[in-house]
Amino acid sequence: MAKKGKKYQDAVKLIDADKAYSVEEAVELAQKADFAKFDATVEVAFRLGVDPKKADQQIRGAVVLPNGTGKTQRVLVFAKGEKAKEAEAAGADFVGEGDYVTKINQGWFDFDVIVATPDMMGEVGKLGRVLGPKGLMPNPKTGTVTMDVTKAVNEIKAGKVEYRVDKSGNVHTGIGKVSFDAAKLVENFRTINDVLQKAKPAAAKGVYVKNVSVTTTFGPGVKVDPSSF
């Protein structure tokens, strides 16, 4: 295992690895322990008591964080006619049809999120092998396959984040930047938690939220006490 740097080791000393902190304490500690030379992302990871291999225990969706993410998302919209005009008016960075399919196949990825109208999914579907592994394929569950392109673009620009349980039962997503006021990060955290609680599958048995941690891009993880939220 690679040896951790001195800055990381100093950061770890600020945290009691055996203690689970309240949400407020965990967020403040994560901010304090951050040592990046840039405005790092604050992230949260939930370990859930679900079996992702079972179709009735899949968890996936999207939510608009009340305080945004601190990142400006570049949005590509696949639409035509009036819907293309709506996307442009809403502030989409790129709007088009087959021309963007060609560009992406040629290696162009200067965007963060794709929105598509249902009638364009035939074209977008051709990019499945390219977009799928990168998690960029539009999906109705996350609101990125829709006729309401104005709403989709506005929400993404306002701080919409997607969440999806991985094969190990973890949900991992950003909740803002280190420069955010701690209270805003806590509010974003609680928003993610509320959504996951409502998404609990009926088939999930036992403890639902097993472990939670807050961290920054390079910083150490801080355990969160589930009873605090």
Coordinates of N, CA and C in Angstrom, one line a residue:
M1 N 0.8 -1.2 0.0 CA 0.0 0.0 0.0 C 0.9 1.3 0.0
A2 N 0.5 2.2 -0.8 CA 1.3 3.4 -0.9 C 1.3 4.2 0.4
K3 N 2.4 4.8 0.8 CA 2.5 5.5 2.0 C 1.8 6.9 1.9
K4 N 1.0 7.2 2.8 CA 0.2 8.5 2.8 C 1.2 9.7 3.1
G5 N 0.9 10.8 2.4 CA 1.8 12.0 2.6 C 1.6 12.6 4.0
K6 N 2.6 13.5 4.3 CA 2.6 14.1 5.6 C 1.3 14.9 5.9
K7 N 0.8 15.7 4.8 CA -0.4 16.5 5.0 C -1.6 15.6 5.3
Y8 N -1.7 14.5 4.7 CA -2.8 13.5 5.0 C -2.6 13.0 6.4
Q9 N -1.4 12.6 6.8 CA -1.2 12.1 8.1 C -1.6 13.1 9.2
D10 N -1.3 14.4 8.9 CA -1.6 15.5 9.9 C -3.1 15.7 9.9
A11 N -3.8 15.5 8.8 CA -5.2 15.7 8.7 C -5.9 14.6 9.5
V12 N -5.4 13.4 9.4 CA -6.0 12.2 10.1 C -5.9 12.4 11.6
K13 N -4.9 13.1 12.1 CA -4.8 13.3 13.6 C -5.9 14.2 14.1
L14 N -6.6 14.9 13.3 CA -7.7 15.8 13.7 C -9.0 15.0 14.0
I15 N -9.0 13.7 13.5 CA -10.2 12.9 13.6 C -10.0 11.7 14.4
D16 N -11.0 11.4 15.3 CA -11.0 10.2 16.1 C -11.6 9.1 15.2
A17 N -10.8 8.2 14.7 CA -11.3 7.1 13.8 C -12.3 6.2 14.4
D18 N -12.3 6.1 15.8 CA -13.3 5.2 16.5 C -14.6 5.9 16.8
K19 N -14.7 7.2 16.5 CA -15.9 7.9 16.9 C -16.8 8.3 15.7
A20 N -18.1 8.2 15.9 CA -19.0 8.6 14.9 C -19.6 10.0 15.4
Y21 N -19.4 11.0 14.5 CA -19.8 12.3 14.9 C -21.2 12.7 14.4
S22 N -21.7 13.8 15.0 CA -23.0 14.3 14.5 C -22.7 14.9 13.1
V23 N -23.8 15.1 12.3 CA -23.6 15.6 10.9 C -22.9 16.9 11.0
E24 N -23.2 17.8 11.9 CA -22.6 19.1 12.0 C -21.1 19.0 12.3
E25 N -20.8 18.1 13.3 CA -19.4 18.0 13.6 C -18.6 17.3 12.5
A26 N -19.2 16.4 11.8 CA -18.5 15.7 10.7 C -18.2 16.6 9.6
V27 N -19.1 17.4 9.2 CA -18.9 18.4 8.1 C -17.8 19.4 8.5
E28 N -17.9 19.9 9.7 CA -16.8 20.9 10.1 C -15.4 20.2 10.2
L29 N -15.4 19.0 10.6 CA -14.1 18.3 10.7 C -13.5 18.0 9.3
A30 N -14.4 17.6 8.4 CA -14.0 17.4 7.0 C -13.4 18.6 6.4
Q31 N -14.1 19.7 6.7 CA -13.6 21.0 6.1 C -12.2 21.4 6.8
K32 N -12.1 21.2 8.0 CA -10.9 21.5 8.8 C -9.7 20.6 8.3
A33 N -10.0 19.3 8.0 CA -9.0 18.4 7.7 C -8.6 18.5 6.2
D34 N -9.3 19.2 5.4 CA -9.0 19.4 4.0 C -7.7 20.1 3.8
F35 N -6.8 19.6 2.9 CA -5.5 20.3 2.7 C -5.2 20.5 1.2
A36 N -6.2 20.4 0.4 CA -6.1 20.6 -1.0 C -5.8 22.1 -1.3
K37 N -5.1 22.3 -2.4 CA -4.7 23.7 -2.8 C -5.8 24.3 -3.7
F38 N -6.9 23.6 -3.8 CA -8.1 24.1 -4.6 C -9.3 23.9 -3.7
D39 N -10.4 24.5 -4.2 CA -11.7 24.4 -3.5 C -12.3 23.0 -3.7
A40 N -11.9 22.1 -2.8 CA -12.2 20.7 -2.9 C -13.7 20.4 -2.8
T41 N -14.2 19.3 -3.3 CA -15.6 18.9 -3.2 C -15.7 18.1 -1.9
V42 N -16.8 18.4 -1.2 CA -17.2 17.7 0.0 C -18.2 16.6 -0.4
E43 N -17.9 15.4 0.0 CA -18.6 14.2 -0.5 C -19.2 13.4 0.7
V44 N -20.3 12.7 0.4 CA -20.9 11.9 1.4 C -21.1 10.5 0.8
A45 N -20.9 9.5 1.7 CA -21.0 8.1 1.2 C -21.9 7.4 2.2
F46 N -23.0 6.8 1.7 CA -23.9 6.0 2.6 C -23.7 4.5 2.2
R47 N -23.5 3.7 3.3 CA -23.5 2.2 3.1 C -24.9 1.7 3.5
L48 N -25.6 1.2 2.5 CA -27.0 0.8 2.7 C -27.2 -0.7 2.8
G49 N -28.2 -1.1 3.6 CA -28.5 -2.5 3.8 C -29.4 -3.0 2.7
V50 N -28.9 -2.9 1.5 CA -29.7 -3.4 0.3 C -28.9 -4.4 -0.5
D51 N -29.5 -5.2 -1.3 CA -28.8 -6.1 -2.2 C -29.0 -5.6 -3.6
P52 N -28.1 -4.8 -4.2 CA -28.2 -4.2 -5.5 C -28.4 -5.2 -6.6
K53 N -28.1 -6.5 -6.3 CA -28.2 -7.5 -7.4 C -29.7 -7.8 -7.7
K54 N -30.6 -7.5 -6.7 CA -32.0 -7.7 -6.8 C -32.7 -6.5 -7.4
A55 N -33.5 -6.7 -8.4 CA -34.1 -5.6 -9.1 C -35.0 -4.8 -8.2
D56 N -35.6 -5.4 -7.2 CA -36.5 -4.6 -6.3 C -35.7 -3.9 -5.2
Q57 N -34.4 -3.9 -5.3 CA -33.6 -3.2 -4.3 C -32.6 -2.2 -4.9
Q58 N -32.9 -1.9 -6.1 CA -32.1 -0.9 -6.8 C -32.5 0.5 -6.4
I59 N -31.6 1.4 -6.2 CA -31.9 2.8 -5.8 C -31.2 3.7 -6.7
R60 N -32.0 4.5 -7.4 CA -31.4 5.5 -8.4 C -32.3 6.7 -8.5
G61 N -31.8 7.8 -8.7 CA -32.6 9.0 -8.9 C -31.7 10.3 -8.9
A62 N -32.4 11.4 -8.7 CA -31.7 12.7 -8.7 C -32.4 13.7 -7.8
V63 N -31.7 14.6 -7.3 CA -32.3 15.6 -6.4 C -31.6 16.9 -6.6
V64 N -32.3 18.0 -6.4 CA -31.7 19.4 -6.5 C -31.3 19.8 -5.1
L65 N -30.0 20.0 -4.9 CA -29.6 20.4 -3.6 C -29.9 21.9 -3.3
P66 N -30.5 22.2 -2.1 CA -30.9 23.5 -1.9 C -29.9 24.6 -2.0
N67 N -28.6 24.2 -1.8 CA -27.5 25.2 -1.8 C -26.6 24.9 -3.0
G68 N -27.0 24.1 -4.0 CA -26.2 23.8 -5.1 C -25.0 23.0 -4.8
T69 N -24.1 22.8 -5.8 CA -23.0 21.9 -5.7 C -21.7 22.7 -5.7
G70 N -21.8 24.0 -6.1 CA -20.5 24.8 -6.2 C -19.9 24.6 -7.6
K71 N -20.5 23.8 -8.4 CA -19.9 23.5 -9.7 C -20.9 23.8 -10.8
T72 N -20.4 24.5 -11.9 CA -21.2 24.8 -13.0 C -21.2 23.6 -14.0
Q73 N -22.4 23.0 -14.1 CA -22.5 21.9 -15.0 C -22.7 22.3 -16.5
R74 N -22.0 21.6 -17.3 CA -22.1 21.9 -18.8 C -23.2 20.9 -19.3
V75 N -24.2 21.4 -19.9 CA -25.4 20.5 -20.3 C -25.5 20.4 -21.8
L76 N -25.5 19.2 -22.2 CA -25.8 18.9 -23.7 C -27.2 18.4 -23.8
V77 N -28.0 19.0 -24.7 CA -29.4 18.6 -24.9 C -29.5 18.0 -26.3
F78 N -30.1 16.8 -26.4 CA -30.4 16.3 -27.7 C -31.9 16.5 -27.9
A79 N -32.2 17.4 -28.8 CA -33.6 17.8 -29.1 C -33.7 18.5 -30.4
K80 N -34.9 18.6 -31.0 CA -35.0 19.2 -32.3 C -36.3 20.1 -32.3
G81 N -36.4 21.0 -33.2 CA -37.5 21.9 -33.4 C -37.7 22.8 -32.2
E82 N -38.9 22.9 -31.7 CA -39.2 23.8 -30.6 C -38.5 23.4 -29.3
K83 N -38.4 22.1 -29.1 CA -37.7 21.7 -27.9 C -36.2 22.1 -27.9
A84 N -35.6 22.2 -29.0 CA -34.2 22.6 -29.1 C -34.2 24.1 -28.8
K85 N -35.1 24.9 -29.3 CA -35.2 26.3 -28.9 C -35.4 26.5 -27.4
E86 N -36.3 25.7 -26.8 CA -36.5 25.8 -25.4 C -35.2 25.5 -24.6
A87 N -34.5 24.5 -25.1 CA -33.2 24.1 -24.4 C -32.2 25.3 -24.4
E88 N -32.1 25.9 -25.6 CA -31.2 27.0 -25.8 C -31.6 28.2 -24.9
A89 N -32.9 28.5 -24.8 CA -33.5 29.6 -24.0 C -33.2 29.3 -22.5
A90 N -33.2 28.0 -22.1 CA -33.0 27.7 -20.7 C -31.6 27.7 -20.3
G91 N -30.7 27.9 -21.3 CA -29.3 28.0 -20.9 C -28.4 26.8 -21.1
A92 N -28.9 25.8 -21.9 CA -28.1 24.6 -22.2 C -26.9 25.1 -23.0
D93 N -25.7 24.4 -22.7 CA -24.5 24.8 -23.3 C -24.4 24.3 -24.7
F94 N -25.0 23.2 -25.0 CA -24.9 22.6 -26.3 C -26.3 22.0 -26.6
V95 N -26.8 22.2 -27.9 CA -28.1 21.7 -28.3 C -27.9 21.2 -29.7
G96 N -28.4 19.9 -29.9 CA -28.2 19.4 -31.3 C -28.9 18.0 -31.5
E97 N -28.5 17.4 -32.6 CA -29.1 16.1 -32.9 C -27.9 15.2 -33.3
G98 N -28.0 14.6 -34.5 CA -27.0 13.6 -34.9 C -25.6 14.2 -35.0
D99 N -25.4 15.5 -35.1 CA -24.1 16.0 -35.2 C -23.3 15.8 -33.9
Y100 N -24.0 15.8 -32.8 CA -23.3 15.6 -31.5 C -23.1 14.1 -31.3
V101 N -23.9 13.2 -31.9 CA -23.6 11.8 -31.8 C -22.3 11.5 -32.5
T102 N -22.1 12.1 -33.6 CA -20.8 12.0 -34.4 C -19.6 12.5 -33.6
K103 N -19.8 13.7 -33.0 CA -18.7 14.3 -32.2 C -18.3 13.5 -31.0
I104 N -19.3 12.9 -30.3 CA -19.0 12.1 -29.2 C -18.3 10.8 -29.6
N105 N -18.7 10.2 -30.7 CA -18.1 9.0 -31.2 C -16.6 9.3 -31.6
Q106 N -16.4 10.6 -31.9 CA -15.0 10.9 -32.2 C -14.2 11.3 -31.0
G107 N -14.8 11.2 -29.8 CA -14.0 11.5 -28.6 C -14.3 12.8 -27.9
W108 N -15.3 13.5 -28.3 CA -15.7 14.8 -27.7 C -16.5 14.6 -26.4
F109 N -16.0 15.2 -25.3 CA -16.7 15.0 -24.0 C -16.7 16.3 -23.2
D110 N -16.8 17.4 -23.8 CA -16.8 18.7 -23.1 C -18.1 19.1 -22.5
F111 N -18.7 18.1 -21.8 CA -20.0 18.3 -21.1 C -20.0 17.5 -19.9
D112 N -21.0 17.8 -19.0 CA -21.1 17.0 -17.8 C -22.4 16.2 -17.7
V113 N -23.4 16.7 -18.3 CA -24.7 16.0 -18.2 C -25.4 16.0 -19.6
I114 N -26.1 15.0 -19.9 CA -26.9 14.9 -21.2 C -28.4 14.9 -20.8
V115 N -29.1 15.7 -21.5 CA -30.6 15.6 -21.4 C -31.1 15.3 -22.8
A116 N -32.1 14.5 -22.9 CA -32.6 14.1 -24.2 C -34.2 14.0 -24.2
T117 N -34.8 14.5 -25.3 CA -36.2 14.3 -25.4 C -36.4 12.8 -25.8
P118 N -37.6 12.2 -25.4 CA -37.8 10.8 -25.7 C -37.6 10.5 -27.2
D119 N -38.0 11.4 -28.1 CA -37.9 11.1 -29.5 C -36.5 11.1 -30.1
M120 N -35.6 11.5 -29.2 CA -34.1 11.5 -29.6 C -33.4 10.3 -29.1
M121 N -34.0 9.5 -28.2 CA -33.3 8.4 -27.6 C -32.9 7.3 -28.6
G122 N -33.5 7.3 -29.8 CA -33.1 6.4 -30.8 C -31.7 6.7 -31.3
E123 N -31.4 8.0 -31.4 CA -30.1 8.5 -31.8 C -29.1 8.4 -30.6
V124 N -29.5 8.8 -29.4 CA -28.6 8.8 -28.3 C -28.3 7.3 -27.9
G125 N -29.2 6.4 -28.1 CA -29.0 5.0 -27.8 C -27.8 4.4 -28.5
K126 N -27.5 5.0 -29.7 CA -26.3 4.5 -30.4 C -25.0 4.8 -29.7
L127 N -25.1 5.6 -28.7 CA -23.9 6.0 -27.9 C -23.8 5.2 -26.6
G128 N -24.7 4.2 -26.4 CA -24.7 3.4 -25.2 C -23.4 2.9 -24.7
R129 N -22.6 2.3 -25.6 CA -21.3 1.7 -25.3 C -20.3 2.8 -24.9
V130 N -20.5 4.0 -25.3 CA -19.6 5.1 -25.0 C -20.0 5.8 -23.8
L131 N -21.3 6.1 -23.7 CA -21.8 6.9 -22.5 C -22.0 6.1 -21.3
G132 N -22.5 4.8 -21.5 CA -22.8 3.9 -20.3 C -21.7 3.8 -19.3
P133 N -20.5 3.4 -19.7 CA -19.4 3.2 -18.8 C -19.0 4.5 -18.0
K134 N -19.3 5.7 -18.6 CA -19.0 7.0 -18.0 C -20.1 7.5 -17.1
G135 N -21.3 6.8 -17.1 CA -22.4 7.2 -16.3 C -23.1 8.4 -16.9
L136 N -23.0 8.6 -18.2 CA -23.5 9.8 -18.9 C -24.8 9.5 -19.7
M137 N -25.3 8.3 -19.7 CA -26.5 8.0 -20.5 C -27.7 8.6 -19.8
P138 N -28.5 9.3 -20.6 CA -29.7 9.9 -20.0 C -30.7 8.8 -19.6
N139 N -31.4 9.1 -18.5 CA -32.3 8.1 -17.9 C -33.6 8.8 -17.4
P140 N -34.8 8.2 -17.6 CA -36.0 8.8 -17.1 C -36.0 8.9 -15.6
K141 N -35.4 8.0 -14.9 CA -35.4 8.0 -13.4 C -34.6 9.2 -12.8
T142 N -33.7 9.8 -13.6 CA -33.0 10.9 -13.1 C -33.5 12.2 -13.8
G143 N -34.5 12.1 -14.5 CA -35.1 13.3 -15.1 C -34.4 13.8 -16.3
T144 N -33.5 13.0 -16.9 CA -32.7 13.5 -18.0 C -33.3 13.0 -19.4
V145 N -34.3 12.2 -19.4 CA -35.1 11.9 -20.6 C -36.5 12.5 -20.3
T146 N -36.7 13.6 -21.0 CA -38.0 14.3 -20.7 C -38.3 15.3 -21.8
M147 N -39.6 15.6 -21.9 CA -40.0 16.6 -22.9 C -39.9 18.0 -22.2
D148 N -39.8 18.0 -20.9 CA -39.7 19.3 -20.2 C -38.2 19.7 -20.1
V149 N -37.6 20.0 -21.2 CA -36.2 20.3 -21.2 C -35.8 21.6 -20.4
T150 N -36.8 22.5 -20.4 CA -36.5 23.7 -19.6 C -36.3 23.4 -18.1
K151 N -37.2 22.6 -17.6 CA -37.1 22.2 -16.2 C -35.8 21.4 -16.0
A152 N -35.5 20.5 -16.9 CA -34.3 19.7 -16.7 C -33.1 20.5 -16.7
V153 N -32.9 21.4 -17.6 CA -31.7 22.3 -17.7 C -31.6 23.2 -16.4
N154 N -32.8 23.8 -16.1 CA -32.8 24.7 -14.9 C -32.4 24.0 -13.6
E155 N -32.9 22.7 -13.5 CA -32.5 22.0 -12.2 C -31.1 21.6 -12.2
I156 N -30.5 21.2 -13.3 CA -29.1 20.8 -13.4 C -28.2 22.0 -13.1
K157 N -28.6 23.1 -13.7 CA -27.8 24.4 -13.4 C -27.9 24.8 -12.0
A158 N -29.1 24.5 -11.3 CA -29.3 24.9 -10.0 C -28.6 24.1 -8.9
G159 N -28.1 22.9 -9.4 CA -27.4 22.0 -8.4 C -28.0 20.7 -8.3
K160 N -28.5 20.1 -9.3 CA -29.1 18.8 -9.3 C -28.0 17.7 -9.3
V161 N -28.1 16.7 -8.4 CA -27.1 15.7 -8.4 C -27.8 14.3 -8.6
E162 N -27.1 13.4 -9.2 CA -27.7 12.0 -9.3 C -27.1 11.1 -8.3
Y163 N -27.9 10.1 -7.9 CA -27.4 9.2 -6.9 C -27.8 7.8 -7.4
R164 N -26.9 6.8 -7.1 CA -27.2 5.4 -7.6 C -26.4 4.5 -6.7
V165 N -27.1 3.5 -6.2 CA -26.4 2.5 -5.4 C -25.5 1.6 -6.2
D166 N -24.3 1.4 -5.8 CA -23.3 0.6 -6.5 C -23.4 -0.9 -6.1
K167 N -22.6 -1.7 -6.7 CA -22.7 -3.1 -6.5 C -22.4 -3.6 -5.1
S168 N -21.8 -2.7 -4.3 CA -21.5 -3.0 -2.9 C -22.5 -2.4 -1.9
G169 N -23.6 -1.7 -2.5 CA -24.6 -1.2 -1.6 C -24.3 0.3 -1.1
N170 N -23.4 0.9 -1.8 CA -23.0 2.3 -1.4 C -23.6 3.3 -2.4
V171 N -24.0 4.5 -1.8 CA -24.4 5.6 -2.6 C -23.4 6.7 -2.2
H172 N -22.8 7.3 -3.3 CA -21.8 8.3 -3.1 C -22.0 9.5 -3.9
T173 N -22.0 10.7 -3.3 CA -22.3 11.9 -4.1 C -21.7 13.1 -3.4
G174 N -21.5 14.2 -4.2 CA -21.0 15.4 -3.7 C -22.1 16.2 -3.1
I175 N -21.8 17.0 -2.1 CA -22.8 17.9 -1.4 C -22.3 19.4 -1.4
G176 N -21.3 19.7 -2.1 CA -20.8 21.1 -2.1 C -19.3 21.2 -2.1
K177 N -18.9 22.4 -1.8 CA -17.4 22.7 -1.8 C -16.9 23.0 -0.3
V178 N -15.7 22.8 -0.1 CA -15.1 23.2 1.2 C -15.3 24.6 1.6
S179 N -15.4 25.5 0.6 CA -15.6 26.9 0.8 C -17.0 27.2 1.3
F180 N -18.0 26.3 1.2 CA -19.3 26.5 1.6 C -19.4 26.8 3.1
D181 N -20.4 27.5 3.5 CA -20.7 27.6 4.9 C -21.1 26.2 5.4
A182 N -20.6 25.8 6.6 CA -20.9 24.5 7.1 C -22.4 24.2 7.1
A183 N -23.2 25.2 7.5 CA -24.7 25.0 7.6 C -25.3 24.6 6.3
K184 N -24.7 25.2 5.2 CA -25.3 24.9 3.9 C -24.9 23.4 3.5
L185 N -23.7 23.0 3.8 CA -23.3 21.6 3.6 C -24.2 20.6 4.3
V186 N -24.5 21.0 5.6 CA -25.4 20.1 6.4 C -26.8 20.1 5.8
E187 N -27.3 21.2 5.3 CA -28.6 21.2 4.7 C -28.6 20.3 3.4
N188 N -27.6 20.4 2.6 CA -27.5 19.6 1.4 C -27.4 18.1 1.8
F189 N -26.6 17.8 2.9 CA -26.5 16.4 3.4 C -27.9 15.9 3.8
R190 N -28.6 16.7 4.5 CA -29.9 16.2 5.0 C -30.9 16.0 3.8
T191 N -30.7 16.8 2.8 CA -31.6 16.6 1.6 C -31.3 15.3 0.9
I192 N -30.0 14.9 0.8 CA -29.7 13.6 0.2 C -30.2 12.5 1.1
N193 N -30.0 12.7 2.4 CA -30.5 11.6 3.3 C -32.0 11.4 3.3
D194 N -32.7 12.5 3.2 CA -34.2 12.4 3.2 C -34.7 11.7 1.9
V195 N -34.0 12.0 0.8 CA -34.3 11.3 -0.5 C -34.1 9.8 -0.4
L196 N -32.9 9.4 0.2 CA -32.6 8.0 0.3 C -33.5 7.3 1.3
Q197 N -33.9 8.0 2.4 CA -34.8 7.4 3.3 C -36.2 7.0 2.6
K198 N -36.6 8.0 1.8 CA -37.9 7.8 1.1 C -37.8 6.7 0.0
A199 N -36.5 6.5 -0.5 CA -36.3 5.5 -1.5 C -36.1 4.1 -1.0
K200 N -36.1 3.9 0.3 CA -35.9 2.6 0.9 C -36.8 1.5 0.3
P201 N -36.2 0.5 -0.3 CA -37.0 -0.6 -0.9 C -37.8 -1.4 0.1
A202 N -39.0 -1.7 -0.2 CA -39.8 -2.5 0.8 C -39.2 -3.8 1.0
A203 N -38.4 -4.3 0.1 CA -37.8 -5.6 0.2 C -36.5 -5.6 1.1
A204 N -36.0 -4.4 1.4 CA -34.8 -4.3 2.2 C -35.1 -4.6 3.7
K205 N -34.4 -5.6 4.3 CA -34.6 -6.0 5.6 C -33.4 -5.6 6.5
G206 N -33.7 -5.5 7.8 CA -32.7 -5.2 8.8 C -32.3 -3.7 8.8
V207 N -31.1 -3.3 9.2 CA -30.7 -1.9 9.3 C -30.5 -1.4 7.9
Y208 N -31.1 -0.3 7.6 CA -31.1 0.3 6.2 C -29.8 1.1 6.0
V209 N -29.6 2.1 6.9 CA -28.4 2.9 6.8 C -27.3 2.3 7.8
K210 N -26.4 1.7 7.2 CA -25.4 1.0 8.0 C -24.2 1.9 8.5
N211 N -23.7 2.6 7.5 CA -22.5 3.5 7.8 C -22.7 4.7 6.9
V212 N -22.2 5.8 7.4 CA -22.2 7.1 6.7 C -20.8 7.8 7.0
S213 N -20.3 8.4 5.9 CA -19.0 9.1 6.2 C -19.0 10.4 5.3
V214 N -18.3 11.4 5.7 CA -18.2 12.6 5.0 C -16.7 12.8 4.8
T215 N -16.3 13.2 3.6 CA -14.9 13.4 3.2 C -14.8 14.5 2.2
T216 N -13.5 14.9 1.9 CA -13.3 15.8 0.8 C -12.4 15.1 -0.2
T217 N -12.2 15.8 -1.3 CA -11.5 15.1 -2.5 C -10.3 14.3 -2.1
F218 N -9.4 14.9 -1.3 CA -8.2 14.2 -0.8 C -8.1 13.9 0.7
G219 N -9.1 14.5 1.4 CA -9.0 14.4 2.8 C -9.5 13.0 3.4
P220 N -9.3 12.8 4.7 CA -9.7 11.5 5.3 C -11.2 11.5 5.6
G221 N -11.8 10.3 5.7 CA -13.2 10.2 5.9 C -13.5 10.5 7.4
V222 N -14.7 11.0 7.6 CA -15.2 11.3 9.0 C -16.5 10.5 9.2
K223 N -16.5 9.6 10.1 CA -17.7 8.8 10.3 C -18.9 9.7 10.9
V224 N -20.1 9.4 10.4 CA -21.3 10.1 10.9 C -22.2 9.2 11.7
D225 N -22.7 9.6 12.8 CA -23.6 8.8 13.6 C -25.0 8.9 13.0
P226 N -25.5 7.8 12.4 CA -26.8 7.8 11.8 C -27.9 8.3 12.7
S227 N -27.8 8.2 14.0 CA -28.8 8.6 15.0 C -28.9 10.1 15.0
S228 N -27.8 10.8 14.5 CA -27.8 12.3 14.5 C -28.7 12.9 13.4
F229 N -29.2 12.1 12.5 CA -30.0 12.6 11.5 C -31.2 11.7 11.2

